[in-house]
Amino acid sequence: MRILELKLFRNIDLKLLFIILPLLLIGLLTMKSFGGGSDYYFWRQLVWILASLAIFFIFSKLDWRVFKSSGLILSLYMFGVAALVFIFVVADASWFYLPLFAIQPAEPMKLLLVLILAKYFSRRHVDIAQFKHIAVSAVYAVIPAGLIFFQPDLGSAIIFGVIWIGMIMASGVSKKHLAILFTIGLAVLAISWIFFLKPYQKTRINTFLNPYIDPQGAGYNAMQSKIAVGSGGFLGQGIGHGTQSRLEFLPEHETDFIFAAFAEEWGFVGSLILILFFILLVRRLLLLGTKSSDNFVRLYAIGISLIIIGHFTIHVGMNIGLLPITGLPLSFVSYGGSHLATLFAALGIWSGMKFSSRTPEAEEVYVS
């Protein structure tokens, strides 16, 4: 019996998994090479990968239409907002700490935002020209983004903005409304800088413009990251020979700066290979978004792609000195379970959509 005929692998897009597998291996190899006499990150991440793969299989079996046709997604969204309020007001942290692991509610909230916006825009596709619908969708994004911003977690708050703006544009908003949104966005940025950004966040932006104004303080991370990337050269220092991470000059090399740690060991060529796999991944996801005749499916695929694109752009950008340090993991590569488990849940839903929403217009994506 062929593997595709096995019940276990129904609704499973194996090509998608084969694209993700090298990214997971890159992350594990990079963590294994840190040295220090401990493989703590390696083994913990391996456990998270296995658990996340199980989540992927479970979510691929769910009937995704329940998110489209019932009030379940709104209930889950409200529960997620309540969790964010709890950790903001009561716990004064960004995590729920459990005996064996910690959960970052901001991560599953990104998936919930994609689902609720996909449902909202798919039902009001012909009415998107009315600004009130854009305003309502903004409320869905601003509530969790605001709570996360004040935790403070600027990086994740930006991702919520990326999701909303990208899905707004995919919904067919007019150029006039885009101009209005752009103007409002500039005003919000100015107000945030004056009234809401904390001193250390402003310092990060200032040191991004000139890290040498505080090389031993706020500019340290950015400088060490660029040193790591630059020392990798064309072919890299070799696995286990990245001095910036092994000697711990590079901070948080298992999470926020794992691209720099990888680039030091694998060089320019390895970095290009990593980028290629992300391009293949996003292309695979967007095939469903561009070919499906179901607006909910199309918008969902675009939304999930935006999460990955946003994380990749910000993470790599801050690692090579093109963006300020905000602290975001590199999807499938960085250490951590909340982001990884959320992504695999999202991709499980995507895979279920791919094999259960076939249309004549979308046939190409199901046979490719």
XYZ file of C-alpha atoms in Angstrom:
368
model
C 0.000 0.000 0.000
C 1.378 3.394 -0.913
C 2.104 5.826 1.918
C -0.395 8.357 0.595
C -3.140 5.752 0.886
C -2.528 5.154 4.576
C -5.185 6.689 6.778
C -2.535 8.286 8.970
C -1.253 10.382 6.069
C -4.587 11.581 4.746
C -4.735 15.367 4.592
C -0.947 15.505 5.038
C 1.040 17.536 2.532
C 4.311 15.605 2.466
C 6.003 18.113 0.169
C 5.391 20.791 2.780
C 6.983 18.626 5.475
C 9.974 17.872 3.243
C 10.558 21.625 2.865
C 10.296 22.234 6.615
C 12.501 19.279 7.639
C 15.799 20.906 6.509
C 14.921 24.055 8.484
C 14.334 21.968 11.612
C 17.630 20.144 11.067
C 19.476 23.434 10.569
C 18.167 24.627 13.911
C 19.143 21.405 15.687
C 22.631 21.337 14.148
C 23.221 24.949 15.121
C 22.160 24.276 18.720
C 24.275 21.105 18.827
C 27.341 23.105 17.797
C 27.097 25.633 20.638
C 29.336 23.518 22.846
C 29.785 24.315 26.508
C 29.501 20.679 27.573
C 25.705 20.662 27.416
C 23.195 19.723 24.729
C 20.337 21.244 26.693
C 18.893 23.289 23.830
C 19.322 20.449 21.339
C 17.369 17.866 23.309
C 14.673 20.276 24.470
C 14.142 21.460 20.908
C 13.982 17.885 19.634
C 11.168 17.200 22.107
C 9.353 20.331 20.917
C 9.727 19.249 17.296
C 8.228 15.817 17.972
C 5.370 17.342 19.965
C 4.744 19.920 17.231
C 4.656 17.249 14.535
C 1.991 15.446 16.569
C 0.059 18.735 16.731
C 0.398 19.061 12.954
C -1.119 15.612 12.386
C -3.974 16.304 14.821
C -4.896 19.675 13.321
C -4.744 18.306 9.777
C -7.593 15.944 10.710
C -9.849 18.733 11.996
C -12.718 19.975 9.876
C -11.446 23.489 9.147
C -14.950 24.605 8.130
C -15.872 24.886 11.812
C -13.639 27.971 11.981
C -15.460 29.461 9.010
C -19.090 28.718 9.776
C -19.425 28.771 13.574
C -18.749 31.120 16.452
C -15.867 28.958 17.684
C -13.115 31.222 16.394
C -14.622 34.291 18.095
C -14.822 32.368 21.370
C -11.197 31.267 21.031
C -10.179 34.827 20.163
C -11.893 36.201 23.276
C -10.247 33.511 25.391
C -6.869 34.485 23.937
C -7.472 38.160 24.717
C -8.452 37.202 28.268
C -5.184 35.266 28.612
C -3.214 38.292 27.426
C -5.055 40.537 29.886
C -4.314 38.086 32.699
C -0.569 37.946 32.114
C -0.466 41.718 31.590
C -2.443 42.683 34.705
C -1.909 39.770 37.086
C 1.267 37.962 36.075
C 3.143 41.039 34.770
C 4.991 38.841 32.251
C 4.839 37.546 28.689
C 4.633 33.860 29.603
C 2.541 31.298 31.443
C 5.025 29.277 33.475
C 4.082 25.628 33.952
C 6.061 22.898 35.774
C 7.741 21.476 32.647
C 7.559 24.330 30.170
C 6.323 27.862 29.555
C 3.738 29.101 27.054
C 3.822 32.470 25.315
C 0.161 33.369 24.572
C 1.201 35.878 21.901
C 2.091 33.007 19.555
C -1.280 31.176 19.345
C -2.919 34.617 19.287
C -1.274 35.243 15.901
C -3.017 32.170 14.497
C -6.329 33.228 16.029
C -6.005 36.670 14.435
C -5.433 35.110 11.010
C -8.494 32.890 11.431
C -10.818 35.642 12.627
C -9.682 38.088 9.918
C -10.031 35.409 7.238
C -13.584 34.773 8.407
C -14.433 38.475 8.668
C -13.028 39.486 5.288
C -14.385 36.436 3.448
C -17.912 37.304 4.607
C -17.547 40.986 3.716
C -15.445 40.653 0.592
C -17.746 42.793 -1.544
C -18.186 45.381 1.235
C -14.508 45.953 1.976
C -14.768 49.316 0.221
C -16.699 50.540 3.274
C -14.256 51.962 5.766
C -16.281 50.741 8.755
C -15.343 47.138 7.942
C -11.674 48.089 7.836
C -12.101 49.800 11.216
C -13.729 46.717 12.761
C -10.930 44.506 11.467
C -8.421 46.953 12.962
C -10.013 46.478 16.382
C -9.427 42.717 16.116
C -5.723 43.389 15.533
C -5.182 46.372 17.846
C -6.533 44.724 21.014
C -3.994 41.856 21.162
C -1.232 43.971 19.591
C -1.688 46.660 22.239
C -1.662 44.195 25.124
C 1.461 42.525 23.741
C 3.160 45.865 23.063
C 2.809 46.867 26.714
C 4.092 43.519 28.081
C 6.462 44.687 26.443
C 6.996 42.626 23.280
C 7.502 45.019 20.384
C 8.473 42.309 17.898
C 5.267 40.296 18.270
C 3.169 43.477 18.237
C 4.710 44.332 14.862
C 3.775 40.884 13.531
C 0.122 41.551 14.394
C 0.357 44.723 12.342
C 1.945 42.830 9.451
C -0.857 40.251 9.505
C -3.589 42.888 9.516
C -2.074 45.101 6.809
C -1.271 42.143 4.562
C -4.726 40.615 4.853
C -6.363 44.015 4.331
C -4.447 44.401 1.072
C -5.273 40.835 0.005
C -8.960 41.584 0.595
C -8.976 44.229 -2.129
C -9.010 47.475 -0.147
C -9.040 50.624 -2.299
C -5.978 52.829 -2.834
C -7.808 55.685 -1.127
C -8.303 53.678 2.027
C -4.712 52.438 1.862
C -3.546 56.057 1.822
C -5.731 56.811 4.845
C -4.365 53.771 6.678
C -0.800 54.803 5.841
C -1.409 58.277 7.268
C -2.979 56.854 10.421
C -0.046 54.467 10.747
C 2.461 57.312 10.646
C 0.480 59.151 13.310
C 0.396 56.053 15.520
C 4.163 55.615 15.152
C 4.762 59.226 16.151
C 2.431 58.992 19.155
C 3.993 55.678 20.212
C 7.478 57.184 20.079
C 6.474 60.168 22.192
C 4.168 58.560 24.755
C 4.427 54.769 24.781
C 7.860 53.459 23.786
C 9.927 52.632 26.839
C 13.406 54.166 27.159
C 15.160 50.870 26.368
C 13.058 50.487 23.190
C 14.032 53.974 22.045
C 17.646 53.165 22.859
C 17.470 50.063 20.654
C 16.302 52.159 17.732
C 18.964 54.807 18.351
C 21.710 52.199 18.602
C 20.410 50.583 15.413
C 21.159 53.865 13.665
C 24.567 54.007 15.354
C 25.493 51.005 17.563
C 28.844 52.566 18.406
C 27.216 55.167 20.660
C 26.871 52.412 23.294
C 29.060 49.456 22.201
C 29.074 47.803 25.636
C 25.410 48.426 26.357
C 22.416 48.709 24.057
C 24.556 48.472 20.920
C 26.371 45.313 22.043
C 23.912 42.765 20.630
C 23.762 44.402 17.211
C 27.545 44.681 16.961
C 28.202 41.081 18.003
C 25.555 39.814 15.600
C 27.128 41.638 12.659
C 30.572 40.380 13.685
C 29.246 36.797 13.676
C 27.642 37.139 10.240
C 30.708 38.844 8.788
C 33.171 36.304 10.194
C 31.289 33.525 8.413
C 32.615 34.728 5.079
C 31.686 32.810 1.949
C 31.787 29.206 3.205
C 31.625 29.696 6.968
C 33.849 28.728 9.883
C 32.512 25.172 9.946
C 30.095 23.348 12.231
C 31.120 23.816 15.845
C 33.702 26.477 15.037
C 31.600 29.602 15.434
C 33.481 31.530 18.093
C 30.806 34.184 18.654
C 28.281 31.617 19.878
C 30.638 29.042 21.423
C 32.436 31.700 23.456
C 29.090 33.384 24.199
C 29.988 36.768 22.781
C 26.739 36.518 20.823
C 23.791 36.817 23.256
C 20.651 34.692 22.923
C 22.276 32.785 20.075
C 19.710 29.999 20.380
C 16.701 32.280 19.818
C 16.876 35.913 18.693
C 20.305 35.601 17.040
C 20.318 32.056 15.724
C 20.636 33.275 12.128
C 23.893 35.029 13.038
C 25.148 31.872 14.776
C 24.225 29.798 11.727
C 25.738 32.285 9.258
C 29.045 32.288 11.145
C 29.349 28.519 10.785
C 27.821 28.070 7.317
C 28.741 31.347 5.664
C 27.139 33.123 2.738
C 26.424 29.880 0.864
C 24.660 28.296 3.825
C 22.644 31.447 4.398
C 21.468 31.406 0.780
C 20.378 27.778 1.166
C 18.435 28.696 4.306
C 16.751 31.582 2.497
C 15.906 29.286 -0.431
C 14.022 26.881 1.836
C 11.980 29.757 3.260
C 11.144 30.904 -0.279
C 10.028 27.376 -1.191
C 7.941 27.186 1.988
C 6.120 30.465 1.394
C 5.614 29.597 -2.276
C 4.051 26.283 -1.255
C 1.702 27.983 1.193
C 0.670 30.684 -1.266
C -0.183 28.123 -3.964
C -3.317 27.373 -1.989
C -3.949 31.070 -1.455
C -3.723 31.922 -5.140
C -5.564 28.899 -6.545
C -8.452 28.349 -4.148
C -11.833 29.821 -5.052
C -12.824 29.918 -1.363
C -12.046 33.379 0.036
C -11.643 32.040 3.568
C -9.065 29.474 2.445
C -7.279 32.028 0.277
C -7.028 34.609 3.057
C -5.989 32.017 5.621
C -3.112 30.810 3.442
C -1.982 34.398 2.926
C -2.229 35.147 6.651
C -0.096 32.162 7.666
C 2.458 33.112 5.022
C 2.572 36.622 6.483
C 3.489 35.257 9.923
C 6.444 33.358 8.476
C 7.500 36.220 6.196
C 7.247 38.716 9.059
C 9.328 36.608 11.439
C 11.933 35.874 8.771
C 12.268 39.487 7.628
C 12.527 40.975 11.115
C 14.783 38.235 12.508
C 17.260 38.242 9.625
C 17.032 42.019 9.292
C 18.032 42.628 12.903
C 20.748 39.935 12.729
C 22.496 41.649 9.817
C 21.948 45.183 11.084
C 19.206 46.296 8.704
C 16.505 46.519 11.400
C 16.461 47.436 15.108
C 16.691 44.652 17.693
C 13.149 43.595 18.588
C 13.542 39.977 19.605
C 11.730 37.527 17.328
C 12.520 33.845 16.683
C 13.367 32.516 13.236
C 10.517 30.152 12.348
C 11.417 26.425 12.564
C 15.056 27.257 13.368
C 15.126 29.140 16.693
C 14.825 27.381 20.025
C 11.391 27.465 21.641
C 8.116 25.615 21.657
C 5.301 28.180 21.627
C 6.109 29.566 18.183
C 6.937 26.151 16.730
C 3.793 24.454 18.050
C 1.618 27.325 16.815
C 3.153 27.158 13.338
C 2.591 23.421 13.063
C -1.010 23.828 14.236
C -1.485 26.505 11.562
C 0.119 24.331 8.895
C -1.995 21.370 9.977
C -5.130 23.424 9.305
C -3.605 24.531 5.981
C -2.920 20.920 4.995
C -6.473 19.927 5.880
C -7.782 22.761 3.710
C -5.573 21.710 0.829
C -7.011 18.208 0.645
C -10.647 18.947 1.491
C -11.516 22.130 -0.404
C -10.714 21.102 -3.950
C -12.227 23.100 -6.741
C -11.745 22.922 -10.513
C -9.975 26.293 -10.352
C -7.624 25.065 -7.663
C -6.848 21.649 -9.096
C -3.298 22.640 -9.993
C -2.251 23.062 -6.369
C -3.498 19.621 -5.364
C -1.530 17.751 -7.961
C 1.679 19.777 -7.653
